[in-house]
mmCIF file of C-alpha atoms in Angstrom:
data_model
loop_
_atom_site.group_PDB
_atom_site.id
_atom_site.type_symbol
_atom_site.label_atom_id
_atom_site.label_comp_id
_atom_site.label_asym_id
_atom_site.label_seq_id
_atom_site.Cartn_x
_atom_site.Cartn_y
_atom_site.Cartn_z
ATOM 1 C CA MET J 27 -22.670 23.648 6.307
ATOM 2 C CA ASN J 28 -22.924 25.934 9.488
ATOM 3 C CA VAL J 29 -23.304 29.379 8.289
ATOM 4 C CA ASN J 30 -23.355 32.545 10.352
ATOM 5 C CA ARG J 31 -26.515 33.743 9.139
ATOM 6 C CA ARG J 32 -26.003 37.509 10.878
ATOM 7 C CA ASP J 33 -22.466 38.025 9.301
ATOM 8 C CA LEU J 34 -24.101 36.474 5.778
ATOM 9 C CA ALA J 35 -26.909 38.828 6.066
ATOM 10 C CA SER J 36 -24.477 41.838 6.661
ATOM 11 C CA GLY J 37 -22.033 40.925 4.039
ATOM 12 C CA LEU J 38 -25.127 40.895 1.245
ATOM 13 C CA ILE J 39 -26.215 44.438 2.356
ATOM 14 C CA PHE J 40 -22.788 45.639 2.272
ATOM 15 C CA LEU J 41 -22.305 44.137 -1.122
ATOM 16 C CA ALA J 42 -25.726 45.725 -2.614
ATOM 17 C CA ILE J 43 -24.722 48.870 -1.340
ATOM 18 C CA SER J 44 -21.313 48.583 -2.861
ATOM 19 C CA ALA J 45 -23.076 47.831 -6.022
ATOM 20 C CA VAL J 46 -25.005 50.421 -6.137
ATOM 21 C CA PHE J 47 -22.315 53.217 -5.709
ATOM 22 C CA SER J 48 -19.923 51.674 -8.280
ATOM 23 C CA LEU J 49 -22.582 51.289 -10.787
ATOM 24 C CA TYR J 50 -24.107 54.554 -9.989
ATOM 25 C CA ALA J 51 -20.378 56.152 -10.109
ATOM 26 C CA LEU J 52 -19.522 54.299 -13.559
ATOM 27 C CA ASN J 53 -22.663 55.176 -15.539
ATOM 28 C CA THR J 54 -23.226 58.633 -14.518
ATOM 29 C CA LEU J 55 -19.596 60.171 -13.456
ATOM 30 C CA PRO J 56 -16.678 60.233 -15.385
ATOM 31 C CA THR J 57 -14.030 58.414 -13.110
ATOM 32 C CA GLY J 58 -11.027 59.634 -14.908
ATOM 33 C CA SER J 59 -7.837 58.135 -13.748
ATOM 34 C CA SER J 60 -5.558 58.236 -10.281
ATOM 35 C CA SER J 61 -3.651 61.104 -11.607
ATOM 36 C CA ARG J 62 -6.428 63.323 -12.864
ATOM 37 C CA MET J 63 -9.414 61.843 -10.564
ATOM 38 C CA GLY J 64 -13.150 62.797 -11.752
ATOM 39 C CA PRO J 65 -16.317 63.496 -9.884
ATOM 40 C CA GLY J 66 -16.942 59.422 -9.757
ATOM 41 C CA TYR J 67 -13.891 58.251 -8.788
ATOM 42 C CA PHE J 68 -14.245 58.255 -4.934
ATOM 43 C CA PRO J 69 -17.601 56.590 -5.132
ATOM 44 C CA LEU J 70 -16.114 53.900 -7.230
ATOM 45 C CA ALA J 71 -13.384 53.705 -4.898
ATOM 46 C CA VAL J 72 -15.444 53.664 -1.681
ATOM 47 C CA GLY J 73 -17.910 50.938 -3.720
ATOM 48 C CA GLY J 74 -14.942 48.925 -4.402
ATOM 49 C CA LEU J 75 -13.394 48.965 -0.932
ATOM 50 C CA LEU J 76 -17.257 48.275 0.689
ATOM 51 C CA GLY J 77 -17.351 45.220 -1.924
ATOM 52 C CA VAL J 78 -14.263 44.137 -0.652
ATOM 53 C CA LEU J 79 -14.989 44.164 3.017
ATOM 54 C CA ALA J 80 -18.462 42.650 1.908
ATOM 55 C CA VAL J 81 -16.449 39.588 0.350
ATOM 56 C CA VAL J 82 -14.189 39.435 3.375
ATOM 57 C CA ILE J 83 -17.773 39.418 5.691
ATOM 58 C CA ILE J 84 -19.546 36.894 3.481
ATOM 59 C CA ALA J 85 -16.537 34.237 3.794
ATOM 60 C CA LYS J 86 -15.657 34.752 7.723
ATOM 61 C CA SER J 87 -20.097 33.705 7.955
ATOM 62 C CA LEU J 88 -19.128 30.793 6.215
ATOM 63 C CA VAL J 89 -16.245 29.139 8.449
ATOM 64 C CA SER J 90 -17.485 30.952 12.002
ATOM 65 C CA PRO J 91 -20.125 29.165 14.072
ATOM 66 C CA ARG J 92 -23.764 30.029 13.838
ATOM 67 C CA VAL J 93 -25.122 32.960 16.384
ATOM 68 C CA ARG J 94 -28.691 33.270 17.603
ATOM 69 C CA ILE J 95 -30.265 36.639 16.126
ATOM 70 C CA ASP J 96 -32.321 38.304 18.884
ATOM 71 C CA PRO J 97 -35.634 39.837 17.814
ATOM 72 C CA TRP J 98 -35.632 43.544 16.621
ATOM 73 C CA PRO J 99 -35.246 46.113 19.278
ATOM 74 C CA LEU J 100 -39.058 47.266 18.520
ATOM 75 C CA ARG J 101 -38.680 49.862 21.973
ATOM 76 C CA GLY J 102 -35.405 51.153 20.757
ATOM 77 C CA MET J 103 -36.125 51.709 17.373
ATOM 78 C CA PHE J 104 -39.400 53.636 18.245
ATOM 79 C CA PHE J 105 -38.261 56.111 20.615
ATOM 80 C CA ILE J 106 -35.192 56.851 18.782
ATOM 81 C CA LEU J 107 -37.188 57.371 15.826
ATOM 82 C CA ILE J 108 -39.993 59.471 17.555
ATOM 83 C CA ALA J 109 -37.257 61.758 18.617
ATOM 84 C CA PRO J 110 -36.559 64.029 15.340
ATOM 85 C CA LEU J 111 -40.543 64.326 15.043
ATOM 86 C CA VAL J 112 -40.590 65.589 18.563
ATOM 87 C CA PHE J 113 -38.157 68.133 18.052
ATOM 88 C CA VAL J 114 -39.950 69.672 15.287
ATOM 89 C CA ALA J 115 -43.051 69.323 16.860
ATOM 90 C CA MET J 116 -41.519 71.689 19.653
ATOM 91 C CA ILE J 117 -38.642 73.915 18.525
ATOM 92 C CA ARG J 118 -40.863 76.591 17.530
ATOM 93 C CA VAL J 119 -43.273 76.373 20.093
ATOM 94 C CA ALA J 120 -41.684 75.605 23.779
ATOM 95 C CA GLY J 121 -37.859 76.723 22.534
ATOM 96 C CA PHE J 122 -34.720 75.351 22.572
ATOM 97 C CA ALA J 123 -33.847 74.239 26.229
ATOM 98 C CA LEU J 124 -37.424 72.305 26.709
ATOM 99 C CA THR J 125 -37.317 70.802 23.191
ATOM 100 C CA ILE J 126 -33.682 69.488 24.359
ATOM 101 C CA LEU J 127 -34.846 68.615 27.607
ATOM 102 C CA THR J 128 -37.749 66.683 26.140
ATOM 103 C CA VAL J 129 -35.909 64.785 23.252
ATOM 104 C CA THR J 130 -33.374 63.441 25.496
ATOM 105 C CA LEU J 131 -35.818 62.104 28.016
ATOM 106 C CA VAL J 132 -37.310 60.485 25.035
ATOM 107 C CA THR J 133 -34.359 58.785 23.289
ATOM 108 C CA ALA J 134 -33.298 57.933 27.047
ATOM 109 C CA PHE J 135 -36.139 55.615 27.294
ATOM 110 C CA ALA J 136 -34.817 53.631 24.083
ATOM 111 C CA SER J 137 -33.130 51.604 26.488
ATOM 112 C CA ARG J 138 -34.957 49.002 28.755
ATOM 113 C CA ARG J 139 -32.486 49.753 31.778
ATOM 114 C CA MET J 140 -32.902 53.285 31.744
ATOM 115 C CA THR J 141 -35.060 54.755 34.676
ATOM 116 C CA PHE J 142 -36.789 58.279 35.335
ATOM 117 C CA ARG J 143 -34.539 59.175 38.507
ATOM 118 C CA LEU J 144 -31.362 58.381 35.943
ATOM 119 C CA ALA J 145 -32.568 60.070 32.666
ATOM 120 C CA LEU J 146 -34.000 63.385 33.976
ATOM 121 C CA PRO J 147 -30.165 64.264 35.421
ATOM 122 C CA LEU J 148 -28.776 63.136 32.072
ATOM 123 C CA SER J 149 -31.578 65.114 30.218
ATOM 124 C CA ALA J 150 -30.767 68.147 32.078
ATOM 125 C CA GLY J 151 -27.074 68.050 32.151
ATOM 126 C CA LEU J 152 -27.207 67.414 28.610
ATOM 127 C CA THR J 153 -29.762 70.501 27.928
ATOM 128 C CA ALA J 154 -27.483 72.826 29.995
ATOM 129 C CA PHE J 155 -24.562 71.882 27.289
ATOM 130 C CA CYS J 156 -26.463 72.185 24.565
ATOM 131 C CA VAL J 157 -27.932 75.504 25.668
ATOM 132 C CA ILE J 158 -23.839 76.670 26.417
ATOM 133 C CA VAL J 159 -22.539 75.436 23.366
ATOM 134 C CA PHE J 160 -25.256 76.305 20.316
ATOM 135 C CA VAL J 161 -27.149 78.975 21.751
ATOM 136 C CA TRP J 162 -24.302 81.233 23.537
ATOM 137 C CA GLY J 163 -21.166 79.559 22.030
ATOM 138 C CA LEU J 164 -22.413 79.528 18.060
ATOM 139 C CA ASN J 165 -25.105 82.394 18.623
ATOM 140 C CA LEU J 166 -27.830 79.589 17.162
ATOM 141 C CA GLY J 167 -30.897 81.680 16.260
ATOM 142 C CA VAL J 168 -33.496 80.185 18.441
ATOM 143 C CA PRO J 169 -34.599 80.974 21.652
ATOM 144 C CA VAL J 170 -33.702 79.551 24.843
ATOM 145 C CA LEU J 171 -37.328 79.793 26.432
ATOM 146 C CA PRO J 172 -40.635 79.075 24.781
ATOM 147 C CA PRO J 173 -41.479 82.242 22.369
ATOM 148 C CA ALA J 174 -44.124 83.439 25.011
ATOM 149 C CA LEU J 175 -41.879 83.800 27.962
ATOM 150 C CA ASN J 176 -39.735 85.961 25.906
ATOM 151 C CA HIS J 177 -41.682 88.888 25.850
#
């Protein structure tokens, strides 16, 4: 039998998530009815819809051609997962602007095609945008520059 393993795996993951949501809603929350919905109604509905989607994906995997499964993009996963840690480590010490600049530079290199010449202006533009929106527009209570330079 010709099975698309990528779709099959996705469908099984969706089915597992569906089961968790649905079982949690059924066992711990009152669902109520359509006219008087309880707190468990929405998780049960989402779980049911996700279950239907999972069955469709699994059925599709049984009739679609095989797809080569590429290796996991470890470089991308490393840079994306390290970015929040860099943010937490830098925000109080380096200020908002330098932290955002550094984090965007780190995440830019998740792609193998990214070069420093392209990443630097991209990061600078995103930093300016974030400072304008979050610090000046929304009055986020963090210093733009490192605290040592604010005195």
